[in-house]
Protein backbone atom coordinates (compact mmCIF):
# COMPACT_ATOMS: atom_id res chain seq x y z
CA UNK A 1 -39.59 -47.43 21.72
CA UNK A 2 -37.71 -50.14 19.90
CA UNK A 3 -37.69 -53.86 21.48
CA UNK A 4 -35.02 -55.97 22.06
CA UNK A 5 -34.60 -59.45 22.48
CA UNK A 6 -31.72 -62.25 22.70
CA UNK A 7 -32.78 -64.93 20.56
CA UNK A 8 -31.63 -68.79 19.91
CA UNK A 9 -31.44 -70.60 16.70
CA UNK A 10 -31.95 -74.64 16.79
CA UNK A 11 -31.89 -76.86 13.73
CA UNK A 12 -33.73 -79.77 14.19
CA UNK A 13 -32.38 -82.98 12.66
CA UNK A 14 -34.77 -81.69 9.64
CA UNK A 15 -32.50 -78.99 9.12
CA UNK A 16 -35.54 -77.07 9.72
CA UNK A 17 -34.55 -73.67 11.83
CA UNK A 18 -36.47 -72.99 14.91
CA UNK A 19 -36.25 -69.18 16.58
CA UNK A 20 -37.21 -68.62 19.76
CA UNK A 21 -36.68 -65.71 22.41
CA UNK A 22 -34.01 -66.15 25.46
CA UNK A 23 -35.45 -63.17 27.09
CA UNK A 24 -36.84 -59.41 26.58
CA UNK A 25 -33.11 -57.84 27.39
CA UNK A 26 -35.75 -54.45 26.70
CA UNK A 27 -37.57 -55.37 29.74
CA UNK A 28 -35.05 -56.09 31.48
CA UNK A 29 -32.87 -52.93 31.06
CA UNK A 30 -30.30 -54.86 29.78
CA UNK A 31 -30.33 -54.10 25.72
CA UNK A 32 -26.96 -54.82 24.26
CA UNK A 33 -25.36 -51.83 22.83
CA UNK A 34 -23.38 -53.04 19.76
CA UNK A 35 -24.70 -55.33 17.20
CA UNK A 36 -21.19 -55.61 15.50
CA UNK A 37 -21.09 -59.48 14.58
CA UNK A 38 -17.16 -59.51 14.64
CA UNK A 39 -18.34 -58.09 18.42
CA UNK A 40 -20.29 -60.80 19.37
CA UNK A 41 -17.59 -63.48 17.77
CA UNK A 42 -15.72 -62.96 20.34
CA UNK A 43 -17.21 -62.10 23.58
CA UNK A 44 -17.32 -65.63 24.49
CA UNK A 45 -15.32 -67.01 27.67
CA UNK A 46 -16.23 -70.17 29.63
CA UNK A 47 -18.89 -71.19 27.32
CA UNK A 48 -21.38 -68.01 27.84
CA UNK A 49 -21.27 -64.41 26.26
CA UNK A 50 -20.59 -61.18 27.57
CA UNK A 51 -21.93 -57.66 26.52
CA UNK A 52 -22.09 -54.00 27.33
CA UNK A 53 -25.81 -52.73 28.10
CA UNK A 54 -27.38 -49.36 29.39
CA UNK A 55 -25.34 -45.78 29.63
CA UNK A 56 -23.36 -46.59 32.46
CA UNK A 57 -21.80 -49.74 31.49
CA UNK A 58 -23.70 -52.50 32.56
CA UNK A 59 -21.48 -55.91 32.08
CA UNK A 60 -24.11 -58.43 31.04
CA UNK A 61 -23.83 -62.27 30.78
CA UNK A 62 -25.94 -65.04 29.15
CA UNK A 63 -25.59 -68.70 28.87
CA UNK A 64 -28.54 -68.78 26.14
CA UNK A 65 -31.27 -68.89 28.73
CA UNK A 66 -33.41 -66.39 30.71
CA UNK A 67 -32.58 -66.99 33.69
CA UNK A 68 -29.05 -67.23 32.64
CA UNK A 69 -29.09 -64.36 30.95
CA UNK A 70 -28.39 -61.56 33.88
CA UNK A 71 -26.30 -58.06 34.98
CA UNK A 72 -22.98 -59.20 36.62
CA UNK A 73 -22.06 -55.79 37.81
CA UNK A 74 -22.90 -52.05 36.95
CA UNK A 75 -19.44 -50.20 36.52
CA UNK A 76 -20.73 -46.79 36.53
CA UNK A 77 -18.81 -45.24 33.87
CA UNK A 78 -21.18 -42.17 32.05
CA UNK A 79 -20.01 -41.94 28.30
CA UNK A 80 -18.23 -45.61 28.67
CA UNK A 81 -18.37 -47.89 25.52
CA UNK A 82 -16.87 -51.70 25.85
CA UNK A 83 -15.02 -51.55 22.61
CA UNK A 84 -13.08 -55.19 22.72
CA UNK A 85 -13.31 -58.04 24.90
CA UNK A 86 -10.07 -60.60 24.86
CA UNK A 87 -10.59 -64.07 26.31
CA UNK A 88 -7.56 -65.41 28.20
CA UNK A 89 -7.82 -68.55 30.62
CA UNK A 90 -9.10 -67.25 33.77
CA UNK A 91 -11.01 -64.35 32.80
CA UNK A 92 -11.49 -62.29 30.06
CA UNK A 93 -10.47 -58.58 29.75
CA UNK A 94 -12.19 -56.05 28.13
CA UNK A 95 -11.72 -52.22 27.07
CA UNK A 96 -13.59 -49.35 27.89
CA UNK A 97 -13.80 -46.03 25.53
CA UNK A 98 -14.79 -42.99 28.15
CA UNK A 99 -15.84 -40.16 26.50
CA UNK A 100 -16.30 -36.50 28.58
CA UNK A 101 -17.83 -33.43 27.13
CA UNK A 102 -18.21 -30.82 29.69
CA UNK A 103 -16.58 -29.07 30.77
CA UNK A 104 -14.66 -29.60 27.42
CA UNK A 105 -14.08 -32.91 25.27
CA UNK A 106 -11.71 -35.65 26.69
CA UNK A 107 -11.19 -39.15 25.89
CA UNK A 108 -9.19 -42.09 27.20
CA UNK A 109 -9.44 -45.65 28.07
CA UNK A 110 -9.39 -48.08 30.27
CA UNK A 111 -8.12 -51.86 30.92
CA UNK A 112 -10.79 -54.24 32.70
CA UNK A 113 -10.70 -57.79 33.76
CA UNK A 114 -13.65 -59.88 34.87
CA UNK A 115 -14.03 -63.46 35.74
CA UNK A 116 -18.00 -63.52 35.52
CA UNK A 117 -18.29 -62.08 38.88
CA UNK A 118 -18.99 -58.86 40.16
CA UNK A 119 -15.98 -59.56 42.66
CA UNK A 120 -13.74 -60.41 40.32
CA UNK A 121 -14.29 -57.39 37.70
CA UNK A 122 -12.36 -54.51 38.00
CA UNK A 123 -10.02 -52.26 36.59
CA UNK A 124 -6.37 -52.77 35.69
CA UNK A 125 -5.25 -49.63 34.60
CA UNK A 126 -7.09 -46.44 33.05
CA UNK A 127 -4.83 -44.56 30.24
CA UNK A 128 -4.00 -40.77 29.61
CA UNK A 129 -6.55 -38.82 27.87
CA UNK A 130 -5.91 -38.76 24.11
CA UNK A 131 -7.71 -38.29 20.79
CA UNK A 132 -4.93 -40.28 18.64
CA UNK A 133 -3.54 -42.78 20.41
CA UNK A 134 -6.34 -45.22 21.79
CA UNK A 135 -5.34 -48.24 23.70
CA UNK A 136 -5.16 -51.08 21.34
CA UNK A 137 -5.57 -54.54 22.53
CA UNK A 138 -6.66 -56.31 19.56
CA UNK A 139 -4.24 -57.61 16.64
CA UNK A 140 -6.10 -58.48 13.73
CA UNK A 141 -7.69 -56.26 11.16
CA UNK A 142 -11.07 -55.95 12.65
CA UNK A 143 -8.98 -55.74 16.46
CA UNK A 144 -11.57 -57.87 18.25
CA UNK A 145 -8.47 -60.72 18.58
CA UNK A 146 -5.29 -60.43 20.40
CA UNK A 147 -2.61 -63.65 19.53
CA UNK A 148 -0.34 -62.40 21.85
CA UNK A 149 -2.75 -64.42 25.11
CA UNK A 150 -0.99 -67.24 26.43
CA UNK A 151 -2.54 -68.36 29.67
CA UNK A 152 -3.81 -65.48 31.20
CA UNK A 153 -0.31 -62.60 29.61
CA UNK A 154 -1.54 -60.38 27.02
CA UNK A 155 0.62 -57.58 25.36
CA UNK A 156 -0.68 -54.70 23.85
CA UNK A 157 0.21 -51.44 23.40
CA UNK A 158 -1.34 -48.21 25.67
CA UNK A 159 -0.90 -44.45 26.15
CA UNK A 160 0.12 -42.60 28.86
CA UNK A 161 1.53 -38.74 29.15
CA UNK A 162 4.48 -39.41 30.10
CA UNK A 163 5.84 -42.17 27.88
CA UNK A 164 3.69 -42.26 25.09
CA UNK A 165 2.12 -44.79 23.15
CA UNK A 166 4.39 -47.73 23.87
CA UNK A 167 4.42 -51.75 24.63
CA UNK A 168 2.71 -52.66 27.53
CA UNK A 169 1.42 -56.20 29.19
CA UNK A 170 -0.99 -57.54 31.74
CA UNK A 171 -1.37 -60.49 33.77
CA UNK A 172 -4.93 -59.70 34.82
CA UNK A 173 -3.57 -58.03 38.17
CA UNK A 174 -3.10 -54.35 38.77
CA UNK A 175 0.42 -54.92 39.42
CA UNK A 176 0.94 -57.34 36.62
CA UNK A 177 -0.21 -54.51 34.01
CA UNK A 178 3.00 -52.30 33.29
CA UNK A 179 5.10 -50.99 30.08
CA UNK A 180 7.32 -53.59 28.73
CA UNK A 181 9.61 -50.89 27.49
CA UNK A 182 9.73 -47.13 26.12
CA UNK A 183 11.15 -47.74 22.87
CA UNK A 184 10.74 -44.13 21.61
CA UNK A 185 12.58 -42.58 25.09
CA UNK A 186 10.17 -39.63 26.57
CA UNK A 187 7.14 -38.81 25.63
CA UNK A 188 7.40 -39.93 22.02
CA UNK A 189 5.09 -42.56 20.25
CA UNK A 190 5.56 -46.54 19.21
CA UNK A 191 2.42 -46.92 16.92
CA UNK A 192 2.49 -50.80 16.91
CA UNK A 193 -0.20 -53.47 16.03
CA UNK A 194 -0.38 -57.52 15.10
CA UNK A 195 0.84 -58.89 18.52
CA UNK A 196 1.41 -62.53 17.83
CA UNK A 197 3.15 -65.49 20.15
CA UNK A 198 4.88 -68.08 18.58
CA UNK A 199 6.30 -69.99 21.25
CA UNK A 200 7.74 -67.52 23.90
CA UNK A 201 8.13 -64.93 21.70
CA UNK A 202 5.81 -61.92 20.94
CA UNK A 203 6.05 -60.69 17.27
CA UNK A 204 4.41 -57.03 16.19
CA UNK A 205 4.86 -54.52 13.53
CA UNK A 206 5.40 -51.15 14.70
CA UNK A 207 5.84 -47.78 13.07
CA UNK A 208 9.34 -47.39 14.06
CA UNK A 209 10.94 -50.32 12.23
CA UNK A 210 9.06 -52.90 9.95
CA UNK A 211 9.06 -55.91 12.40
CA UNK A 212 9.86 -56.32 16.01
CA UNK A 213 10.19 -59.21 18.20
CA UNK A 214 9.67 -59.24 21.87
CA UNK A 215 11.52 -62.50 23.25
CA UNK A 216 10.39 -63.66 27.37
CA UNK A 217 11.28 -64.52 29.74
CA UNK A 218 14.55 -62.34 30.40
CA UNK A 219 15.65 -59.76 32.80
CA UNK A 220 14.65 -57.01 31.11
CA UNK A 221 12.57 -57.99 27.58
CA UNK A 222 14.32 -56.94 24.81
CA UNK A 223 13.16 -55.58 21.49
CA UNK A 224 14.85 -57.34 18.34
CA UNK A 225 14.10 -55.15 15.04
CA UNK A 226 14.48 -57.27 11.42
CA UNK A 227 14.53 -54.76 8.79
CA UNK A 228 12.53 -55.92 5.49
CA UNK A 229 14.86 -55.49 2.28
């Protein structure tokens, strides 16, 4: 059986590297299950670092020591995967993959929050099944970023049956997390990526039109297309 540990690096003021173990996660049960380093880049809030562990979705913190380093809640979720966590102010949210294969294959995901306490995790909102269009809360290349967060708002785009795969936000409360709009009316699709704030405004290129730009507050937020020459 493979062993796993969290480990520190200190350089002295020799510039000499010293390794030593945080703790024997193996031992523990609580064995991270990605070793993606874009992953682990950004799964810091609040100055510690969160991570999936186990087959049921164990949230995990650690602050870099053992005793630090500890399960903050057991979510449950057979065939879950944490694919992306987003730091925002007051928590951080994260996504879950949930994969079913009996009695026949289904997929779809799931919005989480957590504040570092089992109390304060839970879910937000869990999307339609689908096999081709995942919710997508990053905005970069490697989606492990969203530039859309200012304070704790995020904007991203989700899935659901009956509209699609169209713009959506969250505040980090259930009734916060809604569709911004159904831009392709029905149950048509919006493929969209790059969410980025400047300001007040929310800019993203979709598949519709080359650029879009999503402009808050207002009554009802309003999509403003610029077509590239």
């Amino acid at each position: 059986m493979k062993q796993f540990y969290l480990l520190t690096i200190v350089l002295s003021v020799f510039a000499n590297a010293q390794l030593s173990i945080v703790k024997d996660v193996t031992l523990a049960g609580l064995s991270p299950t990605s070793n993606k380093q874009a992953f682990w880049q950004n799964n810091k809030w609040n100055g510690k670092y969160y991570f999936e562990a186990g087959t049921t979705v164990k949230l995990v913190v650690t602050d870099g020591t053992d005793a630090g380093t500890m399960m903050i809640k057991d979510l449950g979720i057979t065939g879950g995967t944490i694919t992306k966590i987003i730091p925002a102010q007051d928590f951080f949210y994260f996504q879950i993959n949930v994969m079913v294969f009996s009695p026949s294959f289904a997929m779809h995901d799931e919005l989480w929050r957590s504040d570092g306490t089992a109390a304060g995790t839970f879910l937000l909102k869990e999307f339609s099944n689908t096999t081709s269009y995942p919710l997508d809360i990053g905005s970069d290349l490697s989606d492990y970023y969203n530039y859309s967060i200012l304070g704790n708002e995020m904007f991203f785009s989700g899935y659901t049956t009956a509209s699609g795969k169209e713009l959506w936000k969250s505040d980090g409360t259930v009734a916060g997390t809604v569709m911004v709009k159904d831009i392709t009316t029905g149950a048509g699709n919006t493929p969209m990526d790059a969410f980025t704030r400047l300001g007040t405004d929310v800019y993203f290129f979709t598949g519709l039109v080359n650029f879009g730009n999503l402009t808050e507050p207002t009554p009802e937020p309003s999509i403003f297309p610029y077509l590239q020459d």
